[in-house]
XYZ file of C-alpha atoms in Angstrom:
159
model
C 0.000 0.000 0.000
C 1.235 3.499 -0.768
C 0.705 6.265 1.774
C 1.541 9.930 1.719
C 3.467 11.375 4.640
C 3.654 15.059 5.479
C 6.677 16.309 7.369
C 9.231 19.138 7.377
C 7.193 20.984 4.766
C 7.462 18.116 2.253
C 5.049 15.476 1.094
C 6.686 12.124 0.470
C 5.375 8.851 -0.795
C 6.196 5.819 1.366
C 5.398 2.130 1.031
C 3.685 0.634 4.067
C 2.485 -2.877 4.791
C -1.109 -3.517 3.818
C -3.385 -3.805 6.819
C -4.418 -7.388 7.443
C -8.006 -8.231 8.368
C -8.935 -9.171 11.909
C -8.769 -12.957 11.858
C -9.883 -13.808 15.397
C -13.341 -14.625 16.629
C -14.505 -13.897 20.154
C -13.589 -17.441 21.227
C -10.054 -16.904 19.952
C -10.252 -19.314 17.010
C -8.973 -18.069 13.694
C -11.621 -17.101 11.174
C -11.391 -18.630 7.710
C -9.215 -16.331 5.597
C -10.069 -15.928 1.925
C -7.418 -14.231 -0.216
C -9.038 -12.541 -3.213
C -6.835 -11.809 -6.218
C -8.767 -9.393 -8.426
C -7.347 -6.537 -10.495
C -10.694 -4.723 -10.698
C -11.100 -2.754 -7.455
C -14.903 -2.643 -7.570
C -15.209 -6.395 -8.111
C -12.591 -7.171 -5.463
C -14.288 -4.928 -2.913
C -17.680 -6.484 -3.693
C -16.331 -10.013 -3.258
C -14.568 -9.102 -0.014
C -17.702 -7.473 1.359
C -19.824 -10.552 0.609
C -17.305 -12.834 2.332
C -16.686 -10.491 5.275
C -20.463 -10.438 5.908
C -20.307 -14.156 6.736
C -19.662 -15.210 10.334
C -16.317 -16.884 10.732
C -14.870 -15.574 7.461
C -12.503 -12.756 6.668
C -11.337 -11.609 3.236
C -8.151 -9.903 2.145
C -8.035 -8.421 -1.369
C -4.946 -7.906 -3.490
C -4.872 -6.454 -7.009
C -2.281 -8.630 -8.772
C -0.650 -12.040 -8.800
C 2.596 -10.488 -7.558
C 0.755 -8.967 -4.577
C -0.825 -12.372 -3.941
C 2.586 -14.048 -3.821
C 3.762 -11.361 -1.414
C 0.671 -11.845 0.767
C 1.206 -15.620 0.817
C 4.532 -14.912 2.487
C 2.719 -13.082 5.297
C -0.629 -14.841 5.753
C -1.888 -18.402 5.630
C -5.204 -18.322 3.728
C -7.762 -21.095 3.762
C -8.921 -20.347 0.209
C -7.936 -18.320 -2.853
C -10.437 -16.605 -5.141
C -8.514 -15.751 -8.303
C -9.397 -13.813 -11.429
C -7.975 -15.697 -14.401
C -7.362 -12.695 -16.632
C -5.134 -10.062 -15.034
C -2.395 -7.807 -16.360
C 1.084 -9.227 -15.906
C 0.915 -12.694 -14.428
C -2.410 -14.410 -15.124
C -4.449 -16.216 -12.514
C -3.466 -19.540 -14.100
C 0.223 -18.670 -13.858
C -0.336 -17.691 -10.224
C -2.059 -21.032 -9.656
C 0.946 -22.886 -11.094
C 3.347 -20.974 -8.825
C 1.185 -21.517 -5.750
C 0.864 -25.253 -6.476
C 4.664 -25.507 -6.829
C 5.024 -24.418 -3.181
C 4.572 -27.444 -0.859
C 2.838 -25.243 1.750
C -0.014 -24.486 -0.656
C -0.386 -27.677 -2.715
C -3.773 -28.466 -1.218
C -5.000 -24.873 -0.884
C -8.470 -24.685 -2.486
C -8.829 -22.193 -5.346
C -11.971 -20.733 -6.919
C -11.404 -19.132 -10.302
C -13.516 -16.310 -11.650
C -13.531 -15.391 -15.301
C -15.479 -13.399 -17.834
C -15.124 -16.130 -20.430
C -14.840 -19.781 -19.507
C -14.493 -21.149 -23.024
C -11.322 -19.191 -23.677
C -9.581 -20.896 -20.739
C -11.400 -24.252 -20.752
C -8.427 -26.299 -21.970
C -6.001 -24.581 -19.579
C -8.373 -25.314 -16.703
C -8.814 -28.971 -17.734
C -5.051 -29.413 -18.130
C -4.677 -28.403 -14.476
C -7.500 -30.648 -13.284
C -9.813 -27.715 -12.559
C -13.427 -28.576 -13.254
C -15.322 -25.571 -11.937
C -15.092 -21.823 -12.031
C -17.435 -18.907 -11.549
C -18.317 -16.925 -14.657
C -18.681 -13.143 -14.436
C -21.110 -11.633 -13.826
C -21.939 -14.023 -11.026
C -24.321 -14.135 -8.118
C -22.564 -13.248 -4.847
C -24.642 -15.885 -3.065
C -23.174 -18.462 -5.444
C -19.655 -17.346 -4.540
C -20.442 -17.519 -0.811
C -21.808 -21.060 -1.278
C -18.558 -22.069 -3.018
C -16.511 -20.555 -0.184
C -18.530 -22.291 2.527
C -18.451 -25.619 0.705
C -14.682 -25.518 0.179
C -13.821 -24.169 3.647
C -16.690 -24.648 6.088
C -16.705 -22.511 9.218
C -14.750 -23.993 12.099
C -16.943 -26.315 14.189
C -17.725 -25.525 17.786
C -16.481 -21.964 17.549
C -18.584 -19.170 18.958
C -18.228 -16.392 16.450
C -18.365 -12.661 16.971
C -21.658 -11.101 15.801
């Protein structure tokens, strides 16, 4: 994240760590963390809001595959939601890099795309059978999230 700092009559631009979401429930158990990789700010914010509205879930949004790789060095998500088509490294390239890391080999991933047919063979080659096509119903996304990473059992969650 870039912030502007005022001091000594000068305005300077400084890089600061992105704030991480609150991941604890009232009982102290960690909420399910969903890392959203979406280059479109409006879509990313909408997805994060839908997930953050669910008890026991917290979403962190990054805008590029490179930011996602950086975030994976700092947080341990339970699920990735990845846009396939992004500038620079694509969501599929990110997927390949994440799968190459032993820590994340079994990390569930939900892909979102505007066109499924264009990437159908790439998805099949990687053993990926499902994705969410834009525009999609937010309730559908939430169902995917809850099916792939159910809320932790026996945890009393903050309202």
